[in-house]
Every structure is written in C-alpha cells, then in structure tokens.
Short mmCIF file of C-alpha atoms in Angstrom, two decimals:
data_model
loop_
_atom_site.label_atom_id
_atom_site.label_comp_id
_atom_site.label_asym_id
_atom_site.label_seq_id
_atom_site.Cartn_x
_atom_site.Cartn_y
_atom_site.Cartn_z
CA UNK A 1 97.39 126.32 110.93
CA UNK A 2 99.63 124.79 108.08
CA UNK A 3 98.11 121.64 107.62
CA UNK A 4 96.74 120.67 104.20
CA UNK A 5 93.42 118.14 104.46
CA UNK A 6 92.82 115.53 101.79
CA UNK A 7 89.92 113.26 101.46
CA UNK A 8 89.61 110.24 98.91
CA UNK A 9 86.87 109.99 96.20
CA UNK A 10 83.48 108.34 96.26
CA UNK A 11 81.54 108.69 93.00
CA UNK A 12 77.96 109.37 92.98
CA UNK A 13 76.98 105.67 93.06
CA UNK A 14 78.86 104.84 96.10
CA UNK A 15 81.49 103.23 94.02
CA UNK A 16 85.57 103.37 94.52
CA UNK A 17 87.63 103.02 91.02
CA UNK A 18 90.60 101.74 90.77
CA UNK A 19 92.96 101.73 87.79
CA UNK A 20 91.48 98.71 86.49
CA UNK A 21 88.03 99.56 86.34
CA UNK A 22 89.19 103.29 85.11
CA UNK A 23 91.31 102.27 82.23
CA UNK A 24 90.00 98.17 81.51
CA UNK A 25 86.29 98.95 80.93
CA UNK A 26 84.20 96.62 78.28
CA UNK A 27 84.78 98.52 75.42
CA UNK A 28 89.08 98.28 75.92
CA UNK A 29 88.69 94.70 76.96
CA UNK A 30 87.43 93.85 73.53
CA UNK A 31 89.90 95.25 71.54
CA UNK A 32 91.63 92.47 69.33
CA UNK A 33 95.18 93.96 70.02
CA UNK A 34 94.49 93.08 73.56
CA UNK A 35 94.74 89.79 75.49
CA UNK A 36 94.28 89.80 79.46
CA UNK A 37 95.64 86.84 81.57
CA UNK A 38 94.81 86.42 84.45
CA UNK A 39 96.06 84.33 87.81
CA UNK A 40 99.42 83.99 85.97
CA UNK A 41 103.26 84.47 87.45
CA UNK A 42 105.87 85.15 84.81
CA UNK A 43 108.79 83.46 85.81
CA UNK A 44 110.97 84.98 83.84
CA UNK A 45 112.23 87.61 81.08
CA UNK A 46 113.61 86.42 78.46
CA UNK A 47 116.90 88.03 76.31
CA UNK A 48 118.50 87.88 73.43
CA UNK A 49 121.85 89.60 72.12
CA UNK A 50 121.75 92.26 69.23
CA UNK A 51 123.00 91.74 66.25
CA UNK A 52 126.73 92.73 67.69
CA UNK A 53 126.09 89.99 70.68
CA UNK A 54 126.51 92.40 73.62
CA UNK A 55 123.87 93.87 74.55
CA UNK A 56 121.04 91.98 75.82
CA UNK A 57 117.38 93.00 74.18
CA UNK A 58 114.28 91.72 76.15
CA UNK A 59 111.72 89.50 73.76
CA UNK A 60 109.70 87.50 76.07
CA UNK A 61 108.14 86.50 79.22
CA UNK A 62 107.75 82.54 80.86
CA UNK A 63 104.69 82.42 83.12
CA UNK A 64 102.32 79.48 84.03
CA UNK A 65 99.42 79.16 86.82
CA UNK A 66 100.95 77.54 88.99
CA UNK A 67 104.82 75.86 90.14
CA UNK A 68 103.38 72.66 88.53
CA UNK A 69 101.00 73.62 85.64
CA UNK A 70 102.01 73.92 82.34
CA UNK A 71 104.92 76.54 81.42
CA UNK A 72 104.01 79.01 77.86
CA UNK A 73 106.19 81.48 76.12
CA UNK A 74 104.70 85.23 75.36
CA UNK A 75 107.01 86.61 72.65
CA UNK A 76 107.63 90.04 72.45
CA UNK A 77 107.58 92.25 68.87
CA UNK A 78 108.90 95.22 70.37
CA UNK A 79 109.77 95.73 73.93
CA UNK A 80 108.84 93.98 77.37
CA UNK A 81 107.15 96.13 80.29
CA UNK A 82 107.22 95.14 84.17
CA UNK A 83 104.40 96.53 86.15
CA UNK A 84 104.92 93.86 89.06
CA UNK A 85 105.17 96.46 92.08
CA UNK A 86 108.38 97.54 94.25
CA UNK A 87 108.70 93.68 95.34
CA UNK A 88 107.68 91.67 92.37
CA UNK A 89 109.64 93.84 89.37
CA UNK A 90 112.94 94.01 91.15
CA UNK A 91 112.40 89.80 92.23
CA UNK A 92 111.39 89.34 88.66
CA UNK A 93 114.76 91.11 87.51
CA UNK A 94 116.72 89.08 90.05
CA UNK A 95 115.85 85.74 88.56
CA UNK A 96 116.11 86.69 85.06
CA UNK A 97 119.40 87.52 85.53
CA UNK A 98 119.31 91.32 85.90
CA UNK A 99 120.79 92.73 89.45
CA UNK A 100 124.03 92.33 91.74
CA UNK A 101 126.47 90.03 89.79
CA UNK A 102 127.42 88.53 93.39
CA UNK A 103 124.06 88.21 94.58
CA UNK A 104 122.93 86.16 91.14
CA UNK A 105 126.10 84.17 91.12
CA UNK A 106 125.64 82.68 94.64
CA UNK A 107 121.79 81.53 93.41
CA UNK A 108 123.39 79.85 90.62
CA UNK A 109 121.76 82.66 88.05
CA UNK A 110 122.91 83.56 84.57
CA UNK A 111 124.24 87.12 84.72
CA UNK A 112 122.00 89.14 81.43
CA UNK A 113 123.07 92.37 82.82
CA UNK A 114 125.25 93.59 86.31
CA UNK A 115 122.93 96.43 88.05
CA UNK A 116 124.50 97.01 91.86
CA UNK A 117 120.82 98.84 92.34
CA UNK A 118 118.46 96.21 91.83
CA UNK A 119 116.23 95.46 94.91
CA UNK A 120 118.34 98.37 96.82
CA UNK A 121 116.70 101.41 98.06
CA UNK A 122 113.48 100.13 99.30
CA UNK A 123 111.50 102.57 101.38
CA UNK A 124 108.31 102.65 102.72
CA UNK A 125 106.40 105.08 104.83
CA UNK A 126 106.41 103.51 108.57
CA UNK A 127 103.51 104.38 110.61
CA UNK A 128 103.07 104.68 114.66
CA UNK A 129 100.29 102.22 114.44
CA UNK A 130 97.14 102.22 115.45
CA UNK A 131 96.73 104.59 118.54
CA UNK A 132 93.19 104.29 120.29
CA UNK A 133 91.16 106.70 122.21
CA UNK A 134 88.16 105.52 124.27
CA UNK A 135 85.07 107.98 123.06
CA UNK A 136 82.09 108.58 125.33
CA UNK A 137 79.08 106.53 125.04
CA UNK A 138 77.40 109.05 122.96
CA UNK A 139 80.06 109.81 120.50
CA UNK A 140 79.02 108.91 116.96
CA UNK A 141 81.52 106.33 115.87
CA UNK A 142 81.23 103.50 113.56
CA UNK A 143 81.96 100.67 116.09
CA UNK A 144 78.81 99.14 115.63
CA UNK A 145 79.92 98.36 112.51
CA UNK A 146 81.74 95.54 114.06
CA UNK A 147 78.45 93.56 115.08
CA UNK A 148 77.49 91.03 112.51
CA UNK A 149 74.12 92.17 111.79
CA UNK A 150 74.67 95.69 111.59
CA UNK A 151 77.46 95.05 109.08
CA UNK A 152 74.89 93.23 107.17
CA UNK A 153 72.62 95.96 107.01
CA UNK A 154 74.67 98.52 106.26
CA UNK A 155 76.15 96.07 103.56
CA UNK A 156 72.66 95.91 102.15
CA UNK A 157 72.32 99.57 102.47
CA UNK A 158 75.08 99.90 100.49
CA UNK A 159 74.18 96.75 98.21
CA UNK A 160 70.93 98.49 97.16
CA UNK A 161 71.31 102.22 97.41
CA UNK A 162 75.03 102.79 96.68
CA UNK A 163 74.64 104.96 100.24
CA UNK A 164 75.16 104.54 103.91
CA UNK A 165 78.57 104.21 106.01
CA UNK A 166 80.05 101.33 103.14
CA UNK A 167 79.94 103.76 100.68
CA UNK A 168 82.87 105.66 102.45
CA UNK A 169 86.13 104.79 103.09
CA UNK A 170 87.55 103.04 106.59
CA UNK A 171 89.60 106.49 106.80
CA UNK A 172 87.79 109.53 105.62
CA UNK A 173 90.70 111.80 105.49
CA UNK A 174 93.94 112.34 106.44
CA UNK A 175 96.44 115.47 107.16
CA UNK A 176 99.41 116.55 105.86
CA UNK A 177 101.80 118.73 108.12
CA UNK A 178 105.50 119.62 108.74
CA UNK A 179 106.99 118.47 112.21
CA UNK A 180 108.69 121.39 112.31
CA UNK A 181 105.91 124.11 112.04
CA UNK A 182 106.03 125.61 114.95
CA UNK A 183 102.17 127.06 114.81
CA UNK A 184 100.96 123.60 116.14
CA UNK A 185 100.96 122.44 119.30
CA UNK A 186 103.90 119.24 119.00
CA UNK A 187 104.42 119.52 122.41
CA UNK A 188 107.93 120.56 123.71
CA UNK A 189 110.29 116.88 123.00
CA UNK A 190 111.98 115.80 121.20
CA UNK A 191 113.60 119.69 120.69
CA UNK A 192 113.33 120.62 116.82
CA UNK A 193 116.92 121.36 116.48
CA UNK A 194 117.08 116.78 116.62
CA UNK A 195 115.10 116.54 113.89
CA UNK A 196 116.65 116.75 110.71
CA UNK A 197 114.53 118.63 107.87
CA UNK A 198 114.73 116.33 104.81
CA UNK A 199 111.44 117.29 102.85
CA UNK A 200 111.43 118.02 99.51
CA UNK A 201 110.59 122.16 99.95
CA UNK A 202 109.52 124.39 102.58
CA UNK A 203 105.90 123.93 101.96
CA UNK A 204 105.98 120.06 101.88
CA UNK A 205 105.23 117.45 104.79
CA UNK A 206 107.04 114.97 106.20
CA UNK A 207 104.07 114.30 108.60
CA UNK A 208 100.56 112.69 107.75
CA UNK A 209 97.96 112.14 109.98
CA UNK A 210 95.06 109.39 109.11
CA UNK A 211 91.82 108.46 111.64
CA UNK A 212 89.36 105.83 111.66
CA UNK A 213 85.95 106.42 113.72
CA UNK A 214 86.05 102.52 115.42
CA UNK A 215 88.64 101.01 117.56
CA UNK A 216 91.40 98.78 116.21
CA UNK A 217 93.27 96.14 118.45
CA UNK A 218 96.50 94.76 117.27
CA UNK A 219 96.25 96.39 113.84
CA UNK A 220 93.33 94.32 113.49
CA UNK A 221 93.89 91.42 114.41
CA UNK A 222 92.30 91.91 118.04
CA UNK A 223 88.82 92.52 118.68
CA UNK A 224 87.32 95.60 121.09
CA UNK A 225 85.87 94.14 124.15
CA UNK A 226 81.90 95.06 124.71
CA UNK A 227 81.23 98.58 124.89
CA UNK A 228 84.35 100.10 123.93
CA UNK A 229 83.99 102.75 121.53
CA UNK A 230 86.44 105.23 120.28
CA UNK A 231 88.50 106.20 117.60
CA UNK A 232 91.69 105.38 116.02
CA UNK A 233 94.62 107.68 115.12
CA UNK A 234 98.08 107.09 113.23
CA UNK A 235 100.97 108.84 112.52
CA UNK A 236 103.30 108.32 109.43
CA UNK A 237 106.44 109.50 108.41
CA UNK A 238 106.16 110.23 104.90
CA UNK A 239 110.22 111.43 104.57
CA UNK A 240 111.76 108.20 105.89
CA UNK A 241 115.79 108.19 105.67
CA UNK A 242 116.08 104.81 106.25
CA UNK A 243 116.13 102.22 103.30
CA UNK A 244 116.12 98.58 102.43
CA UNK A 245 116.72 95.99 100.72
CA UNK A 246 114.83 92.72 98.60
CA UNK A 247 117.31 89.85 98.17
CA UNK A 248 116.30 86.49 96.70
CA UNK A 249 115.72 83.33 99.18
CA UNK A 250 116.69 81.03 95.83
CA UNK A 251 116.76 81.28 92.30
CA UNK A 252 112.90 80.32 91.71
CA UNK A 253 110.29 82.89 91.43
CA UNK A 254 107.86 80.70 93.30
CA UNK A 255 110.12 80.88 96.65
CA UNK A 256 109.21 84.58 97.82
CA UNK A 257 111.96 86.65 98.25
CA UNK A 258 113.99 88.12 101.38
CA UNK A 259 112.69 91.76 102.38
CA UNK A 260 114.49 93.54 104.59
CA UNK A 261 112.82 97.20 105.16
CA UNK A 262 115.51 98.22 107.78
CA UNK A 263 112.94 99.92 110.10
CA UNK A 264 114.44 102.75 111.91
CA UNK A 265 118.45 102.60 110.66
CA UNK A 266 117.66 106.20 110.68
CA UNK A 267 117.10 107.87 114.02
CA UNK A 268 115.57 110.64 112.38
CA UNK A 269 112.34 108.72 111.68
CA UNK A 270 111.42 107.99 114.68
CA UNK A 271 111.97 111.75 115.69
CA UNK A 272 109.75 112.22 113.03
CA UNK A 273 106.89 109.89 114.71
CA UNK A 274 107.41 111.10 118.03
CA UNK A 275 106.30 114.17 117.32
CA UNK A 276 103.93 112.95 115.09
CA UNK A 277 102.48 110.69 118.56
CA UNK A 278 102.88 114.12 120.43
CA UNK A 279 100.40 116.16 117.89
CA UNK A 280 97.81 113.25 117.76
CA UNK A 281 97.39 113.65 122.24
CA UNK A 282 97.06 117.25 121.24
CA UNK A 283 94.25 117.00 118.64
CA UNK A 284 92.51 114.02 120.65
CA UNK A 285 92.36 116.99 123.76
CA UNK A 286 90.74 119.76 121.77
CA UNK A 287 87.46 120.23 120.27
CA UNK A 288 85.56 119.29 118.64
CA UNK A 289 86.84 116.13 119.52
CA UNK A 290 87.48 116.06 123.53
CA UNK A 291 83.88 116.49 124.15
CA UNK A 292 83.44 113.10 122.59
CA UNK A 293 86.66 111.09 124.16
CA UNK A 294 87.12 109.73 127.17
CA UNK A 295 91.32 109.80 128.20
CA UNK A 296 91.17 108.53 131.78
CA UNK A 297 94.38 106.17 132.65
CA UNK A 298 92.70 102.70 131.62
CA UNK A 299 94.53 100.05 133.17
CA UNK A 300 92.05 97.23 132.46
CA UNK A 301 92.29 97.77 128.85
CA UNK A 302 96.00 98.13 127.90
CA UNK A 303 95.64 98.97 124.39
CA UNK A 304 94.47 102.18 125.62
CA UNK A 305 97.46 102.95 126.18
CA UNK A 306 99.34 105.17 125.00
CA UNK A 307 95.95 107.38 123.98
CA UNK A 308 95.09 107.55 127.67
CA UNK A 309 98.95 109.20 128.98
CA UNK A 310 98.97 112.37 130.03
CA UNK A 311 101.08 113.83 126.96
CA UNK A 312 102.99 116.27 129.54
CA UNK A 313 104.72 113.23 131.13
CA UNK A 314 104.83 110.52 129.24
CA UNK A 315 108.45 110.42 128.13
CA UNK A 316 110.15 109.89 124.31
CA UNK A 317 111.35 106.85 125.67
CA UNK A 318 108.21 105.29 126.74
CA UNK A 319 106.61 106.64 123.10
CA UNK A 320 109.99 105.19 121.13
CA UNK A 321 109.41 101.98 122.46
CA UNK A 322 105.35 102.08 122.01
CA UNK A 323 106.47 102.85 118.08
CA UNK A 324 109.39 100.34 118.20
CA UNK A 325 106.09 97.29 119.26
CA UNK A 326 103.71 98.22 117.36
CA UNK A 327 104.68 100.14 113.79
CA UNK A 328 103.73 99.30 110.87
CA UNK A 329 104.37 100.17 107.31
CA UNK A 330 101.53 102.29 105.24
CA UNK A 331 102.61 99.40 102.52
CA UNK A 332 104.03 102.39 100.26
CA UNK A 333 107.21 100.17 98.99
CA UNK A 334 109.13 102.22 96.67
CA UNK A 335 112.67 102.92 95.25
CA UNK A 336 113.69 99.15 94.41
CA UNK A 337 114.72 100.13 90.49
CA UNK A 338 114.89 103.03 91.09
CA UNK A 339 115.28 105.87 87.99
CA UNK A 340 119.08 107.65 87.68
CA UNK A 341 121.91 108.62 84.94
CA UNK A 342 124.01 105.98 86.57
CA UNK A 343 124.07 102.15 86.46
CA UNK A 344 125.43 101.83 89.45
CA UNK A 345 123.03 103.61 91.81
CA UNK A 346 119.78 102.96 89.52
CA UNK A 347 118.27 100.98 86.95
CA UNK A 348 116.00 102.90 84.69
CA UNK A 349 116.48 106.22 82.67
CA UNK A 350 114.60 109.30 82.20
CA UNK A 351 112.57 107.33 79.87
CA UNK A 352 111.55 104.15 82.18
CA UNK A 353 114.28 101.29 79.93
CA UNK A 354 116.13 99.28 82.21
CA UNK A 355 119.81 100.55 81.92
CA UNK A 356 122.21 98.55 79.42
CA UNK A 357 119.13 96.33 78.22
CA UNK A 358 117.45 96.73 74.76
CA UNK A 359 113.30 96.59 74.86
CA UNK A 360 112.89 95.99 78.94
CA UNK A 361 110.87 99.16 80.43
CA UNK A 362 109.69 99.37 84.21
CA UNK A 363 106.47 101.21 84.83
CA UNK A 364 105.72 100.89 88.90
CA UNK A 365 106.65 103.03 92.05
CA UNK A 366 109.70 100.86 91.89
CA UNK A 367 111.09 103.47 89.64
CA UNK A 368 110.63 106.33 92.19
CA UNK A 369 114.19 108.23 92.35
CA UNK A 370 112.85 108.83 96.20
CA UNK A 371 110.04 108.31 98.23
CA UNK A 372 107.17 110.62 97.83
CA UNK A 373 105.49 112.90 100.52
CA UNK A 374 102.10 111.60 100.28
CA UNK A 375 100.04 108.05 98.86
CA UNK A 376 101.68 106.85 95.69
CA UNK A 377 98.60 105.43 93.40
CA UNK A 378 97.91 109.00 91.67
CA UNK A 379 101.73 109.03 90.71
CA UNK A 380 102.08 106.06 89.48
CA UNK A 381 99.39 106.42 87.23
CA UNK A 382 100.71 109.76 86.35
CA UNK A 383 103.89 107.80 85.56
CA UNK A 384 101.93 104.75 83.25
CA UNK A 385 100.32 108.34 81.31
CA UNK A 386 104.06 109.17 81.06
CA UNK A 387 105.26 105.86 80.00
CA UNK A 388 101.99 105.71 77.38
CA UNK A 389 102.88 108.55 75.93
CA UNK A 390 107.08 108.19 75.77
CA UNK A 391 106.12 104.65 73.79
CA UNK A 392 103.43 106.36 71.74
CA UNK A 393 106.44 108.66 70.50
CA UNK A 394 108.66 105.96 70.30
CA UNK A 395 106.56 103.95 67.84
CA UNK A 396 104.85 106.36 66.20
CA UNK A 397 105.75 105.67 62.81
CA UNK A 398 105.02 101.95 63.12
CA UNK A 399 101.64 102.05 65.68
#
C-alpha cells in the first residue's frame, strides 16, 4: 500500500544501546589518550589568531560544574570539536563570539568570527500529539502497565530475565508514508492539489505514523481515569517548511537561551498533519484493529476526542485547531549550523570546520543542510563515522 514499516532494536538480552554504551565500552574508557568528564558545561571556546593575526584558530574550551564552582582550562593541540546538540553547539558559538555580529554586539560579546547562520534554521518535526482511541475491554493493551504493582513486576521481569513488556520499546513501530499517495484512504480534505510536495524524491515520506498500546492524557502529564483502555496514535510531519530560530537571553552560558521553533509559519505543515489526523481515523476503523476499539462519541471523557469523531464530518477546521492545542515536537531539532559553501547561509563545510575559523569542527544534527525524513540518531552517528574518518585523514601523518 506504499507505506514502509520500521521497528527499533532490542538485543537478545532485553537491552537498548545507545551511542555511549556502543562506542564507550571498558576497554575504550581505559585508554590513556582518553579522559571523560562528566557533569561539566563548557562555557566557552577559546581563540587565538594565526600567525598573520586574522584568522581566528580554536585552542581551548572553559567549563566548570557548576555557575559557582571552580572554572579550568582544556587546551587544545590540534583542533576543538562541538558535539553539544542543535541547541547547545549553536548557544555555545553564540557566547564565544561566533554568530550574528548584531546579535553578539547587543549582549556585550566579543565578535571571533561574523556567521549571519548561527542559531538560524532550526527545524524540528512537529507532531499532532497524542490522539486516543478507547479499546474494548478485551483488547490487549499495555494500560495495566500504569498500576504500580504491575509496573513493578514487569520491572522485575525485566530486571531478572531481560524479557517481558520492559524489554520493548513504549512505541513498537512506526510508518512511513507520502500524504499524497493516493492508494490510501486520507480521506477526501484538505484536496491534494493544497498540499505542496516538498520531499526529498518520489519514493520518500513526508508522513510518519507512531502508536503506543496505553492511553496518554495531556502528553503525559494526565492520568487515564479507571478502566479506560485504548491506544494512542500520532502523526508527524517529517518535511516541515517552517523554521526557527535560537537567540541568546544574555551573554552567560548558564542563562538558557531563547528558542523560537516558529510552529506552523508554514501552512503547508499543517496540511501535512491534517491528513496525517485523517489516515490515523482510517486505520483506527479497519481491522485488525476496529474489532478491538471502541469510537462511540464520548462526551464524559473529552480527551477522546478527536479519536471518537466521525472522520466524514469532522471538519479541517475543527482538526487545525485540535493540532494548533495540543502539538508537540518529536524533539528532532536540527539545522542550527547548518553545513553550506556560503558563510552567510551556513556555518560548516563539506568537511564539518566552522567557516572562517582555524581548528573548530561541529559534529551534531546541527550540521544538517535540511531536515531529514525520518529519526535522526542513525545519521548522526553516520556523520561522527564521517567526521572520524575526515580527521583520521587529516592527521594521518602525525596520529
């Protein structure tokens, strides 16, 4: 039907890796070229001039524990690598005097290098939310999951045996479709000819579809009353056209700084989730999965709604300002130093060095040119391989 399934991995014991416990295991962590801190914020980069006393060349980091705790000095032999994340690298730039000359004159910062692009371009893949739909009493979700001591057992089950419903993720899968295929059932609004096609190929999504087998209230933050089952559905556009910005509050690294996703700029994104909402009533009323759901109008339990609308009238209004309430972002930020030829619409080159800047490298989905069609950790260790082996190159006749 043109959708493309994906399913995260669980090894054998039960156990989800992560790039630290992938690439840090004992034997790398002992290494006497290596030192780990931990608990640590760098404050700052710190530059030098060459030897002609123009271009500024990265050779340190500041960081301390805390605002008040003692401040040390890391120097740097050969070159200076920011792995902070689409917030913290392009905020760590900002105060060290790398970013929008305007923007670091008005916090009172040292100007090291003028980059318009710093902090600009920040995306993120915004999500309907967490859509509910009431199962039947018999339907085999994991809402009691939610009761204290069946959490605790399962814990233990998982605690002892590496098996059990904790040794799977919260979302087993997720799907990845076009809005505009026309073999599935989106429903007839909005028309196709409003939504403008902005994926990266014919055969790539702009569409993902994740599920959870419990109900969530308020993201979360609510709790199901007794004896509601059911399961949870989301939408997210993974194409968004609208973009961002991350601006600083003040000069000091310990004041967080200003983020600004600007949600929805783009009309075509919500288009995009609209249809997205439309697809997920569709797949909630067809087996396997009606058999188990119960979408009676619920008026005594609003957050029903909109799972329980009858997708044939509810209107794009009514599911625009449903999305509009209660969106959220997949927290996918990307984009913020972005990679390009030019200095004034990116930051890094093809090989990850912060334009105009000697020994300063950025290695974090910060550097994405654009947002990607799909979850971002894969390719951004695909990028660190990258980045391992560029430096390896680089260095080769010294390492």
């Amino acid at each position: 039907m043109g959708a493309t399934v994906c399913a995260a991995f669980i090894d054998s014991k039960g156990q989800r890796s992560s790039a630290a416990t992938a690439y840090l295991t004992d034997d790398v962590l002992q290494r006497p070229n290596l030192s780990v801190a931990v608990g640590c914020r760098v404050e700052r980069v710190l530059f030098d001039n060459d030897t002609n006393g123009t271009t500024p060349r990265a050779v340190g980091v500041e960081l301390r524990i805390a605002k008040d705790a003692p401040l040390f000095r890391v120097s740097a032999r050969k070159e200076v690598i920011l792995s902070a994340g689409a917030y913290g690298t392009p905020h760590l730039l900002l105060v060290s005097g790398v970013g929008p000359r305007k923007e670091l004159e008005d916090k009172i910062i040292h100007v090291v290098k003028d980059l318009p692009a710093v902090g600009k371009n920040l995306v993120d893949h915004p999500s309907t939310g967490g859509i509910v739909f009431r199962a039947t009493a018999n339907a085999p979700t994991n809402d009691y999951l939610t009761r204290p001591l069946q959490a605790l057992l399962a814990l233990a089950q998982w605690f002892t045996t590496g098996g059990g419903p904790m040794a799977v993720l919260g979302s087993p899968g997720a799907i990845f479709v076009r809005s505009d295929d026309t073999s599935l059932p989106f429903g007839e609004a909005p028309m196709l000819d409003s939504i403008v096609d902005v994926t990266s190929g014919p055969n790539s999504p702009d569409l993902e579809f994740v599920w959870i087998p419990l109900v969530i209230v308020d993201g979360g933050r609510g709790k199901a009353p007794p004896g509601v089952r059911g399961v949870t559905m989301s939408a997210i556009c993974l194409r968004p056209q609208s973009s961002g910005e991350i601006t600083l509050k003040t000069n000091d690294i310990w004041d967080k700084p200003i983020i600004d996703p600007k949600w929805f700029t783009n009309e075509n994104d919500m288009r995009v989730l609209i249809r997205g909402m439309r697809l997920l009533f569709k797949i909630a009323r067809t087996e396997p999965l009606v058999s188990h759901t119960d979408l009676q109008e619920n008026y005594e339990y609003p957050f029903l709604w909109p799972g329980s609308a009858n997708p044939d009238t509810i209107t794009d209004e009514e599911l625009k300002g449903y999305i509009r309430k209660n969106f959220s972002p997949a927290w996918h930020p990307a984009c913020t130093a972005r990679m390009g030829k030019s200095e004034d619409s990116s930051v890094v080159n093809s090989k990850l060095q912060v334009h105009g800047i000697k020994s300063l490298r950025i290695v974090d989905a910060s550097i994405f040119p654009n947002q990607l069609s799909g979850h971002p950790c894969a390719p951004i260790i695909a990028i660190s391989e990258k980045a391992s082996d560029i430096i390896k190159v680089e260095y080769s006749a010294t390492l």
